[in-house]
Amino acid sequence: MAIRMCLNEHYDYDVMQEALTREIRSETFGVPAQYQIVRQAWNGFWGRVFFCVHKSVLSSTLKEEVSLGNAAKRLMSEVVAVKSRQRAPEWASLEVQMMEKILEHAKGNVEKFHCARILASGCSHGLEWPNWIEVSAHPGSLTLSNLKDFGWKPCEEFVYHVFIQLMDALFFLHKKCDPPIVHSNIFAENLMLDTRSEPHYPGFPNIILIDFGESDEAPSSYDYAECKLGRDRCMAYSVVYLLGIKASKGSRSAERNSDGFLEFQKMFPSSMYYRKEECSPSLESVWESFGETAKSARANTSPEQLREMSEIFTNASRENEDLLEMDLKRVLEQNLGQHESTA
């Protein structure tokens, strides 16, 4: 899912609502009637993602004797992300199938889950293919690509953390799922830093793989399957490699890059972009070489680095949440008059 919980530009609410109203009259952008759109979270070639609340939840909130501010804060935990598909019905159906299979393979063990979770899906406007998907939202979170907006040079311990949890996600998709599931779109923009949920590892945000719009099961042919799985590995290794370059360029990080980290970076040379994808190092070999090093380095993160990360992610989350809370207040105000007139 292309659920990019990033710092979006805060559009004028009335203008945004008018534009959204025009758009959702189209079959291809039809957000189901049971959702109240709060704001647009992302816009892409294949569809759009909206932060929404269920109208039933909104209605029950309006009945409570609380201030708009408190009501908006309560609704924050009820926000979901709804993706409406614009084109390619076959890919829309596949996206739903793959996300449902991923959840099925997790067998309810979602506490340590590193993939976006599907909550519901369906067809609207009489279409015969699922043109909308509801997934769990993490308002306030940001993506790995958003780190540049804060001028933060990630420390090597954070790079190791991303490596560990991204490898966990790939081991799950490629090894535990049967047949293996190929994500096909692993980029920094599709790695969400979940700062709201209980951390899988203290002091670090959870890494969640999002946007399963191009996912599919690996082909039965070994060579073709290895090519597709190898492409996933190449993209994942490239994310870690590029993040490591940013860490190496940091003023303090450059002085303290450990020998282990420099060796780790050599594993992901820029020439990887030009290698045959099926020849990319296997998950097992990469983890055997650097898994323990990564876990040990993360465990020894200094208090100073932990404080710096906490400050960065707290400020980013607060800014995102403040913008969303403002939109929720406007939604409440807009619906309050309608609620009072029907009471």
Short mmCIF file of C-alpha atoms in Angstrom, two decimals:
data_model
loop_
_atom_site.label_atom_id
_atom_site.label_comp_id
_atom_site.label_asym_id
_atom_site.label_seq_id
_atom_site.Cartn_x
_atom_site.Cartn_y
_atom_site.Cartn_z
CA MET A 1 0.00 0.00 0.00
CA ALA A 2 1.14 3.44 -0.84
CA ILE A 3 0.39 4.74 2.55
CA ARG A 4 2.96 7.53 2.78
CA MET A 5 2.59 9.10 6.20
CA CYS A 6 4.72 12.06 5.24
CA LEU A 7 4.62 15.78 5.90
CA ASN A 8 2.07 16.82 3.31
CA GLU A 9 1.44 20.42 2.38
CA HIS A 10 -1.49 21.70 4.43
CA TYR A 11 -3.98 22.79 1.79
CA ASP A 12 -6.82 25.21 2.38
CA TYR A 13 -9.51 22.92 3.74
CA ASP A 14 -12.49 24.29 1.78
CA VAL A 15 -10.58 24.23 -1.50
CA MET A 16 -9.33 20.71 -0.78
CA GLN A 17 -12.83 19.44 0.08
CA GLU A 18 -14.30 20.97 -3.07
CA ALA A 19 -11.60 19.35 -5.20
CA LEU A 20 -12.04 16.00 -3.48
CA THR A 21 -15.81 16.14 -3.94
CA ARG A 22 -15.34 16.61 -7.68
CA GLU A 23 -12.83 13.79 -7.87
CA ILE A 24 -14.76 11.17 -5.91
CA ARG A 25 -17.74 11.51 -8.22
CA SER A 26 -15.61 9.52 -10.64
CA GLU A 27 -15.94 5.74 -10.47
CA THR A 28 -12.19 5.35 -10.46
CA PHE A 29 -11.74 7.48 -7.35
CA GLY A 30 -14.88 6.39 -5.51
CA VAL A 31 -14.20 6.31 -1.78
CA PRO A 32 -17.13 4.35 -0.27
CA ALA A 33 -19.92 6.31 1.39
CA GLN A 34 -19.20 4.84 4.84
CA TYR A 35 -16.00 6.90 5.08
CA GLN A 36 -15.60 10.57 5.90
CA ILE A 37 -12.54 11.92 4.10
CA VAL A 38 -10.30 13.90 6.42
CA ARG A 39 -7.46 14.72 4.05
CA GLN A 40 -5.57 13.37 1.08
CA ALA A 41 -2.42 11.56 2.16
CA TRP A 42 -0.92 10.66 -1.21
CA ASN A 43 -1.59 10.96 -4.93
CA GLY A 44 -0.07 8.68 -7.54
CA PHE A 45 -0.51 7.30 -11.03
CA TRP A 46 -2.43 4.21 -9.90
CA GLY A 47 -4.66 5.84 -7.32
CA ARG A 48 -4.93 7.99 -4.23
CA VAL A 49 -4.75 7.47 -0.51
CA PHE A 50 -6.97 9.32 1.95
CA PHE A 51 -6.97 9.58 5.71
CA CYS A 52 -10.55 8.80 6.69
CA VAL A 53 -12.78 8.02 9.66
CA HIS A 54 -15.83 5.80 9.58
CA LYS A 55 -18.97 7.93 9.58
CA SER A 56 -20.46 5.75 12.31
CA VAL A 57 -17.50 6.58 14.56
CA LEU A 58 -17.79 10.26 13.66
CA SER A 59 -21.50 10.25 14.49
CA SER A 60 -20.98 8.63 17.89
CA THR A 61 -18.21 11.11 18.68
CA LEU A 62 -20.49 14.05 17.88
CA LYS A 63 -22.99 12.77 20.44
CA GLU A 64 -20.45 13.02 23.25
CA GLU A 65 -20.36 16.11 25.45
CA VAL A 66 -16.74 17.01 24.80
CA SER A 67 -14.93 19.93 23.23
CA LEU A 68 -13.95 19.84 19.57
CA GLY A 69 -10.31 19.64 20.59
CA ASN A 70 -10.84 16.59 22.78
CA ALA A 71 -13.11 14.99 20.19
CA ALA A 72 -10.43 15.46 17.52
CA LYS A 73 -7.80 13.88 19.78
CA ARG A 74 -10.07 10.88 20.33
CA LEU A 75 -10.65 10.49 16.60
CA MET A 76 -6.90 10.38 15.94
CA SER A 77 -6.84 6.73 17.01
CA GLU A 78 -9.78 5.97 14.68
CA VAL A 79 -8.16 7.30 11.51
CA VAL A 80 -7.66 4.73 8.76
CA ALA A 81 -6.04 4.96 5.35
CA VAL A 82 -8.23 4.26 2.32
CA LYS A 83 -6.62 3.71 -1.05
CA SER A 84 -8.80 4.15 -4.12
CA ARG A 85 -7.52 2.63 -7.34
CA GLN A 86 -7.63 4.58 -10.57
CA ARG A 87 -6.47 2.10 -13.19
CA ALA A 88 -5.51 -1.52 -13.83
CA PRO A 89 -8.27 -3.62 -12.23
CA GLU A 90 -6.09 -6.74 -12.45
CA TRP A 91 -3.45 -5.09 -10.25
CA ALA A 92 -6.10 -3.89 -7.82
CA SER A 93 -7.36 -7.45 -7.40
CA LEU A 94 -3.81 -8.73 -6.97
CA GLU A 95 -3.03 -6.12 -4.34
CA VAL A 96 -6.00 -7.22 -2.24
CA GLN A 97 -5.16 -10.91 -2.70
CA MET A 98 -1.51 -10.44 -1.75
CA MET A 99 -2.26 -8.35 1.34
CA GLU A 100 -4.84 -10.89 2.50
CA LYS A 101 -2.37 -13.74 1.97
CA ILE A 102 0.34 -11.87 3.85
CA LEU A 103 -2.00 -11.41 6.81
CA GLU A 104 -3.00 -15.06 6.61
CA HIS A 105 0.63 -16.17 6.67
CA ALA A 106 1.22 -13.99 9.73
CA LYS A 107 -1.37 -16.18 11.53
CA GLY A 108 -2.39 -13.44 13.91
CA ASN A 109 1.18 -12.73 15.03
CA VAL A 110 1.13 -9.10 13.96
CA GLU A 111 2.93 -7.58 16.95
CA LYS A 112 6.27 -7.92 15.16
CA PHE A 113 4.77 -7.42 11.71
CA HIS A 114 6.73 -5.33 9.20
CA CYS A 115 4.07 -5.04 6.48
CA ALA A 116 1.05 -2.78 6.12
CA ARG A 117 -2.13 -4.56 7.29
CA ILE A 118 -5.30 -4.73 5.22
CA LEU A 119 -8.52 -4.16 7.19
CA ALA A 120 -11.17 -4.18 4.47
CA SER A 121 -11.65 -3.91 0.71
CA GLY A 122 -14.49 -3.79 -1.75
CA CYS A 123 -16.06 -2.56 -4.96
CA SER A 124 -17.91 0.72 -5.20
CA HIS A 125 -20.04 2.29 -7.93
CA GLY A 126 -21.01 -1.10 -9.34
CA LEU A 127 -17.49 -2.08 -10.36
CA GLU A 128 -16.61 -5.77 -10.50
CA TRP A 129 -13.08 -5.35 -9.17
CA PRO A 130 -11.94 -4.03 -5.77
CA ASN A 131 -11.27 -0.34 -6.28
CA TRP A 132 -10.68 0.54 -2.64
CA ILE A 133 -8.66 -0.88 0.26
CA GLU A 134 -8.70 0.13 3.91
CA VAL A 135 -5.47 -0.37 5.84
CA SER A 136 -4.30 0.53 9.31
CA ALA A 137 -2.99 4.07 9.45
CA HIS A 138 -0.25 5.50 11.64
CA PRO A 139 -0.95 9.25 11.70
CA GLY A 140 2.15 11.18 12.62
CA SER A 141 4.56 8.67 11.14
CA LEU A 142 6.88 9.52 8.27
CA THR A 143 8.72 7.61 5.58
CA LEU A 144 12.42 6.94 5.34
CA SER A 145 12.66 9.42 2.47
CA ASN A 146 11.29 12.21 4.71
CA LEU A 147 14.38 12.21 6.93
CA LYS A 148 16.04 14.64 4.54
CA ASP A 149 13.34 17.20 5.39
CA PHE A 150 14.80 17.48 8.88
CA GLY A 151 18.45 17.70 7.90
CA TRP A 152 19.24 14.68 10.07
CA LYS A 153 22.24 12.55 9.19
CA PRO A 154 21.31 9.05 10.35
CA CYS A 155 23.76 7.32 12.63
CA GLU A 156 25.15 3.92 11.67
CA GLU A 157 23.09 2.28 14.43
CA PHE A 158 19.91 3.50 12.74
CA VAL A 159 21.15 2.13 9.40
CA TYR A 160 21.69 -1.23 11.07
CA HIS A 161 18.17 -1.05 12.53
CA VAL A 162 16.63 -0.43 9.10
CA PHE A 163 18.71 -3.31 7.74
CA ILE A 164 17.54 -5.69 10.49
CA GLN A 165 13.84 -4.95 10.15
CA LEU A 166 13.87 -4.77 6.35
CA MET A 167 15.57 -8.17 6.30
CA ASP A 168 12.86 -9.45 8.67
CA ALA A 169 10.22 -8.24 6.21
CA LEU A 170 11.93 -9.90 3.24
CA PHE A 171 12.53 -13.18 5.08
CA PHE A 172 8.81 -13.22 5.86
CA LEU A 173 7.68 -12.43 2.30
CA HIS A 174 10.24 -14.59 0.49
CA LYS A 175 10.69 -17.50 2.89
CA LYS A 176 7.66 -17.85 5.17
CA CYS A 177 5.01 -17.10 2.58
CA ASP A 178 4.28 -20.04 0.29
CA PRO A 179 4.45 -19.33 -2.59
CA PRO A 180 6.89 -16.46 -1.95
CA ILE A 181 5.44 -12.97 -2.32
CA VAL A 182 7.36 -10.35 -4.29
CA HIS A 183 6.85 -6.73 -3.23
CA SER A 184 8.41 -5.22 -6.40
CA ASN A 185 8.48 -1.64 -5.11
CA ILE A 186 10.99 -1.39 -2.25
CA PHE A 187 12.17 2.20 -2.01
CA ALA A 188 12.76 4.65 0.83
CA GLU A 189 9.36 6.21 0.04
CA ASN A 190 7.70 2.87 0.83
CA LEU A 191 9.37 2.27 4.19
CA MET A 192 7.31 3.87 6.92
CA LEU A 193 8.84 4.77 10.27
CA ASP A 194 6.05 3.93 12.69
CA THR A 195 6.60 6.04 15.79
CA ARG A 196 3.16 5.51 17.36
CA SER A 197 3.02 1.76 17.92
CA GLU A 198 4.86 -0.16 20.61
CA PRO A 199 8.47 -0.33 19.36
CA HIS A 200 9.77 -3.73 18.33
CA TYR A 201 13.14 -2.58 19.63
CA PRO A 202 13.40 0.13 22.34
CA GLY A 203 14.45 3.55 21.12
CA PHE A 204 13.88 2.86 17.41
CA PRO A 205 10.79 3.30 15.20
CA ASN A 206 9.19 0.24 13.65
CA ILE A 207 9.97 -0.16 9.95
CA ILE A 208 6.78 -0.95 8.00
CA LEU A 209 6.84 -1.95 4.33
CA ILE A 210 3.96 -0.23 2.52
CA ASP A 211 2.53 0.03 -1.02
CA PHE A 212 1.77 -3.49 -2.23
CA GLY A 213 0.26 -2.14 -5.44
CA GLU A 214 2.70 -4.10 -7.63
CA SER A 215 3.08 -7.19 -5.45
CA ASP A 216 2.53 -10.71 -6.74
CA GLU A 217 3.39 -14.32 -6.00
CA ALA A 218 6.73 -15.50 -7.32
CA PRO A 219 6.38 -17.47 -10.59
CA SER A 220 6.61 -21.26 -10.49
CA SER A 221 9.62 -21.24 -12.82
CA TYR A 222 12.74 -21.16 -10.64
CA ASP A 223 14.76 -18.90 -12.95
CA TYR A 224 11.94 -16.41 -13.39
CA ALA A 225 11.10 -16.52 -9.68
CA GLU A 226 14.72 -15.92 -8.71
CA CYS A 227 14.84 -12.96 -11.08
CA LYS A 228 11.78 -11.40 -9.41
CA LEU A 229 12.96 -12.18 -5.86
CA GLY A 230 16.44 -10.97 -6.77
CA ARG A 231 14.99 -7.65 -7.85
CA ASP A 232 13.37 -7.28 -4.43
CA ARG A 233 16.72 -8.00 -2.79
CA CYS A 234 18.53 -5.51 -5.03
CA MET A 235 16.07 -2.77 -4.15
CA ALA A 236 16.31 -3.54 -0.42
CA TYR A 237 20.11 -3.61 -0.46
CA SER A 238 20.13 -0.33 -2.39
CA VAL A 239 17.95 1.34 0.27
CA VAL A 240 20.38 0.27 3.00
CA TYR A 241 23.41 1.23 0.92
CA LEU A 242 22.13 4.75 0.15
CA LEU A 243 21.10 5.28 3.77
CA GLY A 244 24.58 4.19 4.81
CA ILE A 245 26.13 6.77 2.49
CA LYS A 246 24.12 9.49 4.26
CA ALA A 247 25.35 8.18 7.60
CA SER A 248 28.95 8.22 6.39
CA LYS A 249 28.62 11.86 5.29
CA GLY A 250 27.42 13.05 8.69
CA SER A 251 29.96 15.29 10.42
CA ARG A 252 30.03 13.27 13.62
CA SER A 253 29.26 9.94 11.97
CA ALA A 254 32.18 10.25 9.56
CA GLU A 255 34.55 10.45 12.51
CA ARG A 256 33.13 7.43 14.28
CA ASN A 257 32.21 5.01 11.47
CA SER A 258 33.37 1.66 12.80
CA ASP A 259 35.41 -0.79 10.78
CA GLY A 260 32.41 -3.12 10.89
CA PHE A 261 30.17 -0.48 9.34
CA LEU A 262 32.64 0.29 6.57
CA GLU A 263 32.87 -3.42 5.82
CA PHE A 264 29.08 -3.60 5.93
CA GLN A 265 28.84 -0.82 3.33
CA LYS A 266 31.21 -2.66 1.00
CA MET A 267 28.64 -5.43 0.82
CA PHE A 268 26.32 -3.09 -1.09
CA PRO A 269 28.44 -1.45 -3.79
CA SER A 270 26.92 0.97 -6.26
CA SER A 271 27.78 -1.54 -8.99
CA MET A 272 24.91 -3.65 -7.64
CA TYR A 273 22.56 -1.52 -9.72
CA TYR A 274 24.09 -2.99 -12.86
CA ARG A 275 24.40 -6.60 -11.79
CA LYS A 276 22.01 -9.31 -12.85
CA GLU A 277 19.24 -9.33 -10.29
CA GLU A 278 19.24 -13.10 -9.94
CA CYS A 279 22.91 -12.89 -8.93
CA SER A 280 22.29 -10.54 -6.01
CA PRO A 281 23.49 -11.95 -2.66
CA SER A 282 20.95 -14.20 -0.97
CA LEU A 283 19.17 -13.11 2.20
CA GLU A 284 20.82 -15.95 4.09
CA SER A 285 24.37 -15.03 3.05
CA VAL A 286 23.91 -11.34 3.83
CA TRP A 287 22.37 -12.07 7.21
CA GLU A 288 25.06 -14.61 8.07
CA SER A 289 27.73 -12.04 7.26
CA PHE A 290 26.27 -9.02 9.04
CA GLY A 291 23.24 -10.00 11.11
CA GLU A 292 25.06 -10.37 14.42
CA THR A 293 27.20 -7.29 13.75
CA ALA A 294 24.07 -5.23 13.10
CA LYS A 295 22.28 -6.46 16.23
CA SER A 296 25.33 -5.88 18.40
CA ALA A 297 25.87 -2.35 17.06
CA ARG A 298 22.22 -1.45 17.58
CA ALA A 299 22.31 -2.79 21.13
CA ASN A 300 25.25 -0.48 21.88
CA THR A 301 23.62 2.72 20.63
CA SER A 302 24.80 5.60 22.79
CA PRO A 303 22.33 7.55 24.98
CA GLU A 304 23.22 10.64 22.95
CA GLN A 305 22.16 9.01 19.68
CA LEU A 306 18.96 7.69 21.25
CA ARG A 307 18.06 11.18 22.49
CA GLU A 308 18.78 12.67 19.07
CA MET A 309 16.57 10.10 17.31
CA SER A 310 13.80 10.58 19.85
CA GLU A 311 13.84 14.34 19.30
CA ILE A 312 13.78 14.02 15.51
CA PHE A 313 10.93 11.51 15.40
CA THR A 314 8.93 13.19 18.16
CA ASN A 315 9.05 16.57 16.41
CA ALA A 316 8.14 15.03 13.05
CA SER A 317 5.23 13.09 14.53
CA ARG A 318 3.95 16.11 16.43
CA GLU A 319 3.95 18.27 13.31
CA ASN A 320 2.07 15.63 11.31
CA GLU A 321 -0.41 15.01 14.11
CA ASP A 322 -1.06 18.72 14.59
CA LEU A 323 -1.97 19.09 10.90
CA LEU A 324 -4.25 16.06 11.00
CA GLU A 325 -5.88 17.24 14.22
CA MET A 326 -6.69 20.58 12.58
CA ASP A 327 -8.40 18.72 9.73
CA LEU A 328 -10.33 16.54 12.18
CA LYS A 329 -11.60 19.65 13.98
CA ARG A 330 -12.84 21.07 10.68
CA VAL A 331 -14.56 17.77 9.84
CA LEU A 332 -16.24 17.83 13.26
CA GLU A 333 -17.33 21.44 12.82
CA GLN A 334 -18.65 20.68 9.35
CA ASN A 335 -20.69 17.72 10.57
CA LEU A 336 -21.79 19.28 13.86
CA GLY A 337 -24.40 21.47 12.19
CA GLN A 338 -25.82 18.54 10.25
CA HIS A 339 -25.93 16.45 13.42
CA GLU A 340 -27.75 19.16 15.39
CA SER A 341 -30.29 19.72 12.62
CA THR A 342 -31.21 16.03 12.58
CA ALA A 343 -31.19 15.62 16.37
#
